[in-house]
Short mmCIF file of C-alpha atoms and ligand atoms in Angstrom, two decimals:
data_model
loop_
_atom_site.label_atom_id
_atom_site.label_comp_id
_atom_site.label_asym_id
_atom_site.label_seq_id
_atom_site.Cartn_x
_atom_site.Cartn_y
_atom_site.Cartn_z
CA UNK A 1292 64.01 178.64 101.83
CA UNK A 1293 66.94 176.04 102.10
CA UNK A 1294 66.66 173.17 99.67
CA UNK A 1295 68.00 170.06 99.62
CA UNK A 1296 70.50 168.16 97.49
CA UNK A 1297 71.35 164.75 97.50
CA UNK A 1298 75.28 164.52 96.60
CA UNK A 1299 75.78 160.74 96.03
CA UNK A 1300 79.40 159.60 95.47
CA UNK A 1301 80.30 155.72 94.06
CA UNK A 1302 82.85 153.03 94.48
CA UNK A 1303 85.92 153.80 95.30
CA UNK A 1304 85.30 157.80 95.65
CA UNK A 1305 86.21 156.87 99.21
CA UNK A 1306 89.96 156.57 98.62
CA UNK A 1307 90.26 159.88 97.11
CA UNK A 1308 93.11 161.84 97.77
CA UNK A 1309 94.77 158.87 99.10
CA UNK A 1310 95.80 157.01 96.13
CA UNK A 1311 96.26 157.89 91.95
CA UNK A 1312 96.36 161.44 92.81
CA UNK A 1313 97.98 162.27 88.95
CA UNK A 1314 94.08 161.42 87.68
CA UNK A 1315 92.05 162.14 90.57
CA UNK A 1316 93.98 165.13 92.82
CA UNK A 1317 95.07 165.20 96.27
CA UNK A 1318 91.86 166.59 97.62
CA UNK A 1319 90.15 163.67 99.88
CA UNK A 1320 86.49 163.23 99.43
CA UNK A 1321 85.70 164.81 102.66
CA UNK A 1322 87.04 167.87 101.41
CA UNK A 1323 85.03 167.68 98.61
CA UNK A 1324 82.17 167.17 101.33
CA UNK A 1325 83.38 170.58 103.01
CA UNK A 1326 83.65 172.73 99.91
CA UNK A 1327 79.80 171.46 98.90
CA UNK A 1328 78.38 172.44 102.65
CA UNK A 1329 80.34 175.81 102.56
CA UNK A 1330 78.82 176.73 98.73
CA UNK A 1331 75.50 175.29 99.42
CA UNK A 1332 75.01 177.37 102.44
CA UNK A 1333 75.94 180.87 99.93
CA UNK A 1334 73.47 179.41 97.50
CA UNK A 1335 70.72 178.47 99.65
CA UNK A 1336 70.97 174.49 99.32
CA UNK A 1337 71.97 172.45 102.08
CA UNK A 1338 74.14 169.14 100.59
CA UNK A 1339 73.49 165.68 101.87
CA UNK A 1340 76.62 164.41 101.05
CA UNK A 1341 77.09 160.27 100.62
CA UNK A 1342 79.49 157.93 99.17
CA UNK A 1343 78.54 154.21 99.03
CA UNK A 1344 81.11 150.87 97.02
CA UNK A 1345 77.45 148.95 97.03
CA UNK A 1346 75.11 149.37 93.96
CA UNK A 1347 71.89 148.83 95.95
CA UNK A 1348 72.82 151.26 98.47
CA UNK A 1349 73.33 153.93 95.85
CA UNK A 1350 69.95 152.90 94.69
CA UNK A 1351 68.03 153.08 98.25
CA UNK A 1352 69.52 156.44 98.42
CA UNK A 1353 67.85 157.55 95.09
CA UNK A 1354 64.37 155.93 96.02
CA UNK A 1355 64.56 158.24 99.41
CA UNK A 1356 65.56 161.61 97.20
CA UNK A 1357 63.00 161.63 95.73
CA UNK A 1358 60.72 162.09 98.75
CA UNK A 1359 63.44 164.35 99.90
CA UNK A 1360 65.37 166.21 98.31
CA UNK A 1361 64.71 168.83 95.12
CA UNK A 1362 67.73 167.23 92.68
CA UNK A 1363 70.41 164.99 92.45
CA UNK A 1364 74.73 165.34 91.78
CA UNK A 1365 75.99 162.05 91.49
CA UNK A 1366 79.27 160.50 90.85
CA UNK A 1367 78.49 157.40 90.06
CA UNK A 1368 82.30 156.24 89.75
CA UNK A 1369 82.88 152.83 87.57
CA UNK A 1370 78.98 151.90 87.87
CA UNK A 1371 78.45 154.76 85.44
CA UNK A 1372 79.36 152.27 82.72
CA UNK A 1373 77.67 149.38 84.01
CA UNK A 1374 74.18 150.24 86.07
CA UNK A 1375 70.92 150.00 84.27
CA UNK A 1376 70.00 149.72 87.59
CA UNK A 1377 71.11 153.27 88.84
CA UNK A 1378 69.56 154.53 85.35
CA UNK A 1379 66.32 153.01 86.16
CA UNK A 1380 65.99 154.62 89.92
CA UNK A 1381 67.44 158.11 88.37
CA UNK A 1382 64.18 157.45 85.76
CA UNK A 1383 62.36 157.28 89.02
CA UNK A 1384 63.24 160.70 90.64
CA UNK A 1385 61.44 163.93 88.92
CA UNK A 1386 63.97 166.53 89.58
CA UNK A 1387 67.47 167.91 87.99
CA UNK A 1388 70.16 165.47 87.96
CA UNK A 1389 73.42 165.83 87.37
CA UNK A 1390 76.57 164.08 86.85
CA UNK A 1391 80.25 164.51 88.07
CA UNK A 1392 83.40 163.24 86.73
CA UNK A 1393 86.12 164.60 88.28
CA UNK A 1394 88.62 163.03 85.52
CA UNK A 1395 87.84 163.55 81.95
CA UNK A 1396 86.23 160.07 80.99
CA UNK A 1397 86.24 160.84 77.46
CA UNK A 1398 90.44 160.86 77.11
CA UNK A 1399 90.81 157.33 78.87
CA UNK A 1400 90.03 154.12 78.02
CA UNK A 1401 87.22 153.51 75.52
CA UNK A 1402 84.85 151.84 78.31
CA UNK A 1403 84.05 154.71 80.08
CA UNK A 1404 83.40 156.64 77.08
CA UNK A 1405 79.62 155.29 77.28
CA UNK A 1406 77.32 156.22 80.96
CA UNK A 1407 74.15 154.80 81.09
CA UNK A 1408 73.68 157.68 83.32
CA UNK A 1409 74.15 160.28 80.97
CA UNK A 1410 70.66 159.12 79.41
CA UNK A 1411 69.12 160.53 82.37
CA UNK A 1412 71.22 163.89 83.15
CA UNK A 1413 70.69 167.27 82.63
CA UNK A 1414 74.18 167.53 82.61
CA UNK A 1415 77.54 166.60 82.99
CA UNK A 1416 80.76 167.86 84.74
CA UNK A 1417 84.00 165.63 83.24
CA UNK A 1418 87.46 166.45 83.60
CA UNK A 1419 86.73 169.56 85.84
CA UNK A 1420 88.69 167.92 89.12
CA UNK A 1421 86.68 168.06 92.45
CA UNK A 1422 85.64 171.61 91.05
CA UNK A 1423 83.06 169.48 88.97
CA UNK A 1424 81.02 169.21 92.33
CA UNK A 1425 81.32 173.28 92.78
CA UNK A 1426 79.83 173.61 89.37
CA UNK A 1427 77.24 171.51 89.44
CA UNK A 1428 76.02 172.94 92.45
CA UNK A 1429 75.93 176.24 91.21
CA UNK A 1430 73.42 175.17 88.30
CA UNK A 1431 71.91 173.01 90.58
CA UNK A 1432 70.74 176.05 92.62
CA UNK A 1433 69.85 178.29 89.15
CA UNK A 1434 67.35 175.39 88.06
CA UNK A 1435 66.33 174.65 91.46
CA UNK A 1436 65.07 178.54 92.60
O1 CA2 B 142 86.40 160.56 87.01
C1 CA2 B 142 85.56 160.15 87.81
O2 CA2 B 142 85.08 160.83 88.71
C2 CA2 B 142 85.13 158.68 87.73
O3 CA2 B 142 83.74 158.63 88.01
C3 CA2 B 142 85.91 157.97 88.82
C4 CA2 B 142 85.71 156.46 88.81
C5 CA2 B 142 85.92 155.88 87.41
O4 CA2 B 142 85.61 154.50 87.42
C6 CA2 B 142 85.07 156.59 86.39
O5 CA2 B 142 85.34 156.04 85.12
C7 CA2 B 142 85.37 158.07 86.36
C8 CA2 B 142 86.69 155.79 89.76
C9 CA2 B 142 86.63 156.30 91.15
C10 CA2 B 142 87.83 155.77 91.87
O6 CA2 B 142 88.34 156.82 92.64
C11 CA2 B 142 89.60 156.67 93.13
C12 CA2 B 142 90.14 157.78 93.68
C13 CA2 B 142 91.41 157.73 94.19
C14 CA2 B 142 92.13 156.54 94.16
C15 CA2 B 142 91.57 155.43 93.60
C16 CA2 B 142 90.29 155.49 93.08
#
């Protein structure tokens, strides 16, 4: 049976592809988008893929995973370092969760060395390009079966 997977992208995950592409790649995030559908379908997990810039709206989407959907990839961008508030509605949500940086946080600047959403993960993809979201899938569908 298909499962579901909530695929939440942050601020700014929107212009990817379009601008910085030395840090971030020249894939756009609707690639990204394609790439999830086209592994989920091999694996058996169908990808509701979203990117938001608000905070709350990132949150909402949370609350409604966890009526639907069986886990959570999430990219949090720049609120990674700053929402408690993200943290507490991950807290909220009983399945797998895990998190995607698509640069390596840990070899720039000290302030996104910390993630209050790490506290909550099961894991975490950083420095692993877009591929990140590939990976995560495919342990999101081993813990998931
Ligand atoms: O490496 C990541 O995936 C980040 O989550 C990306 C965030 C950054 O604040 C985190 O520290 C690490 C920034 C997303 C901005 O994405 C852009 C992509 C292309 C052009 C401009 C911004």
């Amino acid at each position: 049976m298909t499962k579901l997977v909530y695929v939440l992208n942050g601020p700014n995950l929107n212009l990817l592809g379009k601008r910085q592409p030395e840090i971030y790649g020249y894939d756009t995030l609707k690639d990204v988008e394609a790439d999830c559908a086209k592994l989920g379908s091999k694996l058996g997990i169908e990808c509701q893929f979203k990117q938001s810039n608000h905070e709350g709206q990132i949150i909402d989407w949370i609350h409604e995973a966890r009526q639907e959907a069986a886990g959570i990839i999430i990219n949090p961008g720049a609120f990674t370092h700053t929402s408690v508030a993200i943290l507490d509605a991950l807290n909220a949500f009983d399945g797998p969760v895990f998190e995607v940086h698509i640069s390596n946080v840990h070899k720039r600047e000290s302030f996104r060395h910390h993630s209050y959403v790490s506290l909550r993960a099961d894991g975490v993809m950083a420095g692993f390009g877009v591929e990140g979201y590939q990976l995560a899938l495919r342990r999101m569908a081993s813990v998931i079966k």
